[in-house]
Short mmCIF file of C-alpha atoms in Angstrom, two decimals:
data_model
loop_
_atom_site.label_atom_id
_atom_site.label_comp_id
_atom_site.label_asym_id
_atom_site.label_seq_id
_atom_site.Cartn_x
_atom_site.Cartn_y
_atom_site.Cartn_z
CA GLU G 281 -86.10 67.85 -34.72
CA ALA G 282 -83.22 65.81 -33.27
CA GLN G 283 -81.56 68.98 -32.02
CA ARG G 284 -84.78 70.02 -30.29
CA LEU G 285 -84.97 66.63 -28.56
CA VAL G 286 -81.23 66.15 -27.95
CA GLU G 287 -81.66 65.77 -24.17
CA GLU G 288 -84.16 62.97 -24.67
CA ILE G 289 -82.12 60.96 -27.19
CA ASP G 290 -80.03 58.15 -25.71
CA TYR G 291 -78.04 57.35 -28.87
CA VAL G 292 -78.38 57.06 -32.64
CA SER G 293 -77.95 53.94 -34.74
CA TYR G 294 -76.81 53.94 -38.38
CA SER G 295 -79.12 51.95 -40.65
CA ALA G 296 -77.93 51.13 -44.16
CA ILE G 297 -81.26 49.60 -45.25
CA LEU G 298 -79.48 46.42 -46.28
CA ASP G 299 -80.64 45.49 -49.73
CA THR G 300 -79.02 45.01 -53.13
CA LYS G 301 -78.29 48.73 -53.47
CA VAL G 302 -76.02 49.17 -50.44
CA CYS G 303 -72.29 49.81 -50.98
CA GLU G 304 -69.58 48.08 -48.93
CA GLU G 305 -68.77 51.17 -46.82
CA CYS G 306 -72.40 51.65 -45.79
CA PHE G 307 -72.80 47.90 -45.22
CA GLN G 308 -69.86 47.98 -42.80
CA ALA G 309 -71.28 51.04 -40.98
CA ASP G 310 -74.73 49.45 -40.56
CA ASP G 311 -75.87 49.10 -36.94
CA THR G 312 -73.12 51.39 -35.61
CA ASP G 313 -74.31 53.20 -32.47
CA VAL G 314 -72.95 56.66 -31.61
CA GLN G 315 -73.82 59.52 -29.29
CA ILE G 316 -75.71 62.42 -30.81
CA ASP G 317 -73.54 65.52 -31.35
CA SER G 318 -70.32 63.44 -31.26
CA ALA G 319 -67.65 63.67 -33.96
CA GLU G 320 -68.74 60.23 -35.23
CA TYR G 321 -72.34 61.43 -35.49
CA TYR G 322 -71.40 64.23 -37.86
CA GLU G 323 -68.83 62.13 -39.77
CA MET G 324 -71.40 59.42 -40.49
CA MET G 325 -74.35 61.77 -41.07
CA PRO G 326 -76.18 60.56 -44.18
CA PRO G 327 -75.19 60.92 -46.90
CA TYR G 328 -72.13 59.17 -45.40
CA ALA G 329 -68.89 60.77 -46.61
CA LYS G 330 -67.35 57.31 -47.20
CA CYS G 331 -70.33 56.09 -49.24
CA LEU G 332 -69.38 54.48 -52.53
CA GLY G 333 -72.95 53.99 -53.69
CA ASP G 334 -73.03 57.03 -55.96
CA GLY G 335 -76.46 58.03 -54.72
CA GLN G 336 -77.89 54.50 -54.52
CA CYS G 337 -77.55 54.01 -50.75
CA ARG G 338 -80.48 55.13 -48.63
CA CYS G 339 -78.89 55.24 -45.18
CA ILE G 340 -80.58 56.90 -42.21
CA TRP G 341 -80.05 57.58 -38.53
CA VAL G 342 -82.41 55.80 -36.17
CA TYR G 343 -82.85 57.87 -33.00
CA VAL G 344 -83.23 55.85 -29.82
CA MET G 345 -84.94 57.74 -27.02
CA ARG G 346 -84.00 57.52 -23.35
CA SER G 347 -86.22 55.28 -21.29
CA GLY G 348 -89.28 57.08 -19.98
CA THR G 349 -89.26 59.91 -22.55
CA ILE G 350 -91.87 60.77 -25.13
#
């Protein structure tokens, strides 16, 4: 769906759902904003390659739309 709406997305924000199950790598990445389709976007795509949570972390991208869209 994000690829279909790529022109309407301003940026994406990494959310690590900060609770007792988040690993240190995901905690540090929390609230990082990147441009969609950038190298960082794919590097941090959940499940984050640097995640140390062994499947416990529940990180997601939050897509922020451009003003005046949708």
